[in-house]
Amino acid sequence: MIGNDMTHIDEWISTKGRRLERYAKKVLTVAEWQSWITKPTVQHLMIFWVLKEAAYKAISRKDKIRRFSPKRYEILKSKTVENQYDVTDLNDQSQWRGLLYEHQSVIYSNVYSVNKKEDIHYINELCDNRNSDRHLSNLLSSGAIVSKDRWGHPWLNHNNLTRPMSITHAAGFTLITFQTGAQLT
Amino acid sequence: MSEKEIFDKLKEIISKYVPQEVDTDNIGMETDLLQDLKVNSAHLVDIILDLEDEFDLEISDDDAEKMLKVGAALEIVTAGVQQK
């Protein structure tokens, strides 16, 4: 399973900056708070947020329950790999992996399930909103169809295979992420 | 404070975070903040903080988790106001 998310730095500064600590206490676990408070900036909080949102999109696809529960997902920076994060679903202790990217004024992420310690294969593309339809059709194989289930999760259907997919729009950009290959979890 | 007054204030706070193209005239108890009003999920926390400030109360994580519909938010805020 896979999920992505993206957010805009200026928008966060204008809406969260004046009450950042209160905001952080609402969304961070104790362990995350201890990490965040060493560098209590908007950008640092955004990193936790985009990874939590991506985790929600991936994990809610699995359990099909819709709820607002940012503290359910615990995000800890990998000690060994730059821009990689260990994500734990505190409900069942399942382990997920998060990757973080920055481009211009947006921070974006994807989170995917860790399958026997091996990475899944996926495509992660950021494009301008104005070109997103064309960009998506270029990325997909001929005959591939994107559909949404009743919970609003997009899926990619092609050659009788259904693959998890995540699409986020923010700040004039579209982020498209989908699994490839046969290793679908 | 009456439930009507709380509802009006709640609607005013939520409306600040609704995208311009979404109509807020018909907000009711069953209105879903994310699906119907297209509120960005990061703004759910802003709404919770605004409600805490406006009504001088603290909304627990458990209650915050339930506040996806306007009716649930109204119920939680009304209970908080009445307990003061």
Coordinates of C-alpha atoms in Angstrom, one line a residue:
Chain A
M1 CA 0.0 0.0 0.0
I2 CA 1.1 3.5 -0.7
G3 CA 0.1 7.1 0.1
N4 CA 1.5 10.5 -0.6
D5 CA 1.0 14.1 0.6
M6 CA 2.2 17.6 -0.1
T7 CA 1.9 21.0 1.5
H8 CA 3.0 24.5 1.0
I9 CA 5.5 26.3 3.3
D10 CA 4.0 29.8 3.0
E11 CA 0.5 28.6 3.7
W12 CA 1.7 26.9 6.8
I13 CA 3.6 29.9 8.0
S14 CA 0.6 32.1 7.6
T15 CA -1.9 29.8 9.3
K16 CA 0.1 27.9 11.9
G17 CA 3.0 30.2 12.7
R18 CA 1.3 32.1 15.5
R19 CA 0.4 29.1 17.5
L20 CA 2.9 26.5 16.4
E21 CA 3.5 24.7 19.8
R22 CA -0.2 24.3 20.4
Y23 CA -0.6 22.9 16.9
A24 CA 2.3 20.5 17.4
K25 CA 0.8 19.2 20.6
K26 CA -2.4 18.3 18.8
V27 CA -0.6 16.2 16.1
L28 CA 2.6 14.8 17.6
T29 CA 3.2 11.8 19.8
V30 CA 5.5 12.2 22.8
A31 CA 8.5 10.8 20.9
E32 CA 7.8 13.1 18.0
W33 CA 7.4 16.1 20.2
Q34 CA 10.8 15.4 21.8
S35 CA 12.3 15.4 18.4
W36 CA 10.4 18.4 17.1
I37 CA 11.1 20.6 20.1
T38 CA 14.9 20.4 19.5
K39 CA 14.1 22.5 16.3
P40 CA 10.6 23.9 16.8
T41 CA 10.0 25.4 13.3
V42 CA 7.1 25.4 10.9
Q43 CA 9.1 23.5 8.4
H44 CA 10.1 20.8 10.9
L45 CA 6.4 20.4 11.8
M46 CA 5.4 20.2 8.2
I47 CA 7.7 17.2 7.7
F48 CA 5.9 15.3 10.4
W49 CA 2.5 16.3 8.9
V50 CA 3.1 15.3 5.3
L51 CA 4.5 11.9 6.5
K52 CA 1.5 11.4 8.8
E53 CA -1.0 12.3 6.0
A54 CA 0.7 10.0 3.5
A55 CA 0.7 7.3 6.2
Y56 CA -3.0 7.9 6.7
K57 CA -3.7 7.6 3.0
A58 CA -1.8 4.4 2.7
I59 CA -3.0 2.7 5.9
S60 CA -6.7 3.8 5.6
R61 CA -6.6 2.1 2.2
K62 CA -5.8 -1.1 4.1
D63 CA -8.2 -0.9 7.0
K64 CA -10.9 1.2 5.2
I65 CA -11.7 3.2 8.3
R66 CA -11.9 7.0 8.0
R67 CA -10.9 9.0 11.0
F68 CA -8.8 12.0 12.0
S69 CA -6.1 10.6 14.2
P70 CA -2.6 12.1 13.5
K71 CA -1.1 10.6 16.7
R72 CA -1.8 7.1 15.4
Y73 CA 1.2 7.3 13.1
E74 CA 4.6 7.8 14.7
I75 CA 7.3 9.2 12.5
L76 CA 11.0 8.8 13.4
K77 CA 13.9 9.8 11.2
S78 CA 16.0 7.0 9.9
K79 CA 19.4 6.9 11.5
T80 CA 21.1 5.6 8.4
V81 CA 19.4 6.9 5.3
E82 CA 19.0 10.6 4.5
N83 CA 15.4 11.8 3.9
Q84 CA 14.0 8.4 5.0
Y85 CA 11.7 8.0 8.0
D86 CA 10.4 5.0 9.9
V87 CA 6.7 5.1 10.2
T88 CA 4.8 3.0 12.8
D89 CA 1.1 2.5 12.9
L90 CA 0.6 2.5 16.7
N91 CA -2.7 0.6 16.4
D92 CA -1.0 -2.6 15.3
Q93 CA 2.7 -1.7 15.4
S94 CA 3.0 -2.4 11.7
Q95 CA 6.1 -0.7 10.1
W96 CA 6.0 1.6 7.1
R97 CA 8.6 3.6 5.3
G98 CA 8.5 7.3 4.5
L99 CA 10.5 9.3 2.0
L100 CA 10.6 13.1 2.1
Y101 CA 11.2 15.5 -0.8
E102 CA 11.4 19.3 -1.2
H103 CA 10.8 21.3 -4.3
Q104 CA 10.6 25.1 -4.5
S105 CA 8.1 26.0 -1.7
V106 CA 6.5 22.6 -1.2
I107 CA 7.4 19.6 0.9
Y108 CA 6.1 16.3 -0.2
S109 CA 6.3 12.7 0.9
N110 CA 5.3 9.2 0.2
V111 CA 4.8 6.4 2.7
Y112 CA 4.6 2.7 1.8
S113 CA 4.4 -0.6 3.5
V114 CA 7.6 -2.4 4.3
N115 CA 7.4 -5.9 2.9
K116 CA 9.9 -8.3 4.4
K117 CA 12.4 -5.5 4.6
E118 CA 12.3 -5.0 0.8
D119 CA 11.3 -1.9 -0.9
I120 CA 8.3 -1.9 -3.1
H121 CA 8.6 -0.5 -6.6
Y122 CA 6.8 2.7 -7.4
I123 CA 6.7 5.9 -9.4
N124 CA 6.6 9.3 -7.7
E125 CA 6.1 12.3 -9.9
L126 CA 5.6 16.0 -9.1
C127 CA 4.2 18.1 -11.9
D128 CA 2.5 21.4 -12.6
N129 CA -1.3 21.3 -12.0
R130 CA -1.9 22.7 -15.5
N131 CA -0.1 19.7 -17.1
S132 CA -1.2 17.0 -14.6
D133 CA -3.7 15.2 -16.9
R134 CA -1.2 15.0 -19.7
H135 CA 1.6 14.1 -17.3
L136 CA -0.5 11.3 -15.8
S137 CA -1.4 9.8 -19.2
N138 CA 2.2 9.9 -20.2
L139 CA 3.1 8.0 -17.0
L140 CA 0.5 5.3 -17.4
S141 CA 0.5 2.4 -19.8
S142 CA -2.0 2.4 -22.7
G143 CA -5.3 1.1 -21.5
A144 CA -4.7 1.9 -17.8
I145 CA -7.7 3.4 -16.0
V146 CA -7.8 5.4 -12.7
S147 CA -10.8 4.8 -10.5
K148 CA -11.8 5.6 -6.9
D149 CA -13.3 3.3 -4.4
R150 CA -16.1 4.3 -2.0
W151 CA -13.6 5.7 0.5
G152 CA -12.2 8.0 -2.2
H153 CA -8.9 6.1 -2.6
P154 CA -7.6 6.1 -6.2
W155 CA -6.6 2.8 -7.8
L156 CA -4.8 2.1 -11.1
N157 CA -6.4 -0.7 -13.1
H158 CA -4.4 -2.3 -15.9
N159 CA -4.2 -5.8 -17.5
N160 CA -6.5 -7.2 -14.7
L161 CA -4.2 -5.9 -12.0
T162 CA -5.3 -3.2 -9.5
R163 CA -2.5 -1.1 -8.1
P164 CA -2.6 1.3 -5.2
M165 CA -2.3 5.0 -6.2
S166 CA -2.2 8.3 -4.5
I167 CA -2.8 11.8 -5.9
T168 CA -2.4 15.1 -4.1
H169 CA -3.0 18.6 -5.3
A170 CA -1.4 21.6 -3.5
A171 CA 0.1 25.0 -4.3
G172 CA -0.2 24.6 -8.1
F173 CA 1.4 21.2 -8.1
T174 CA 0.1 17.7 -8.5
L175 CA 1.9 14.7 -6.9
I176 CA 1.2 11.3 -8.5
T177 CA 2.4 8.1 -6.8
F178 CA 1.6 4.5 -7.8
Q179 CA 3.1 1.1 -7.3
T180 CA 4.6 -0.7 -10.3
G181 CA 5.6 -4.3 -10.9
A182 CA 4.0 -7.4 -9.4
Q183 CA 5.0 -6.9 -5.8
L184 CA 1.7 -5.6 -4.6
T185 CA 1.0 -5.5 -0.8
Chain B
M1 CA -25.0 30.3 25.3
S2 CA -27.7 28.6 23.3
E3 CA -27.0 25.7 20.9
K4 CA -28.1 28.0 18.0
E5 CA -25.4 30.6 19.0
I6 CA -22.8 27.8 19.3
F7 CA -23.8 26.5 15.9
D8 CA -23.6 29.9 14.3
K9 CA -20.1 30.5 15.7
L10 CA -19.0 27.0 14.7
K11 CA -20.2 27.6 11.2
E12 CA -18.3 30.9 11.1
I13 CA -15.1 29.2 12.2
I14 CA -15.4 26.3 9.8
S15 CA -16.2 28.6 6.9
K16 CA -12.8 30.3 7.2
Y17 CA -11.1 27.1 6.1
V18 CA -13.5 26.2 3.3
P19 CA -12.2 26.7 -0.3
Q20 CA -13.9 29.7 -2.0
E21 CA -15.5 27.6 -4.6
V22 CA -17.4 25.5 -2.1
D23 CA -20.9 26.7 -1.0
T24 CA -21.3 27.1 2.8
D25 CA -24.9 28.2 2.8
N26 CA -26.3 24.7 3.4
I27 CA -24.1 23.6 6.2
G28 CA -26.0 21.2 8.4
M29 CA -25.5 18.5 11.1
E30 CA -24.6 15.8 8.5
T31 CA -22.2 18.0 6.6
D32 CA -18.8 16.3 6.3
L33 CA -15.9 18.7 6.7
L34 CA -13.5 16.9 4.5
Q35 CA -15.8 15.4 1.9
D36 CA -18.6 18.0 1.6
L37 CA -16.7 21.2 2.5
K38 CA -13.3 20.1 1.1
V39 CA -11.6 21.4 4.2
N40 CA -7.9 20.5 4.0
S41 CA -7.1 17.9 6.7
A42 CA -4.3 20.2 8.2
H43 CA -7.0 22.8 8.8
L44 CA -9.0 20.4 11.0
V45 CA -6.4 21.2 13.6
D46 CA -6.8 24.9 13.0
I47 CA -10.6 24.5 13.5
I48 CA -10.1 22.7 16.7
L49 CA -7.7 25.4 18.0
D50 CA -10.1 28.1 16.9
L51 CA -12.9 26.4 18.8
E52 CA -10.8 26.1 21.9
D53 CA -10.0 29.8 21.8
E54 CA -13.5 30.9 21.0
F55 CA -15.3 28.8 23.7
D56 CA -12.4 28.7 26.2
L57 CA -12.3 25.0 26.4
E58 CA -9.9 22.1 25.7
I59 CA -10.8 19.5 23.1
S60 CA -9.3 16.1 23.8
D61 CA -7.6 14.0 21.1
D62 CA -10.5 11.4 21.4
D63 CA -13.1 14.1 20.8
A64 CA -11.0 15.7 18.0
E65 CA -11.0 12.3 16.3
K66 CA -14.8 12.4 16.1
M67 CA -15.1 15.8 14.7
L68 CA -15.5 15.0 11.0
K69 CA -19.1 16.1 10.7
V70 CA -20.6 19.4 11.8
G71 CA -23.1 17.7 14.1
A72 CA -20.4 15.8 16.0
A73 CA -18.4 19.0 16.4
L74 CA -21.5 20.9 17.7
E75 CA -22.2 18.1 20.2
I76 CA -18.6 18.1 21.5
V77 CA -18.4 21.9 21.8
T78 CA -21.9 22.2 23.4
A79 CA -21.0 19.6 26.0
G80 CA -17.7 21.4 26.7
V81 CA -19.5 24.7 27.1
Q82 CA -22.2 23.3 29.4
Q83 CA -19.5 21.7 31.7
K84 CA -17.9 25.0 32.4

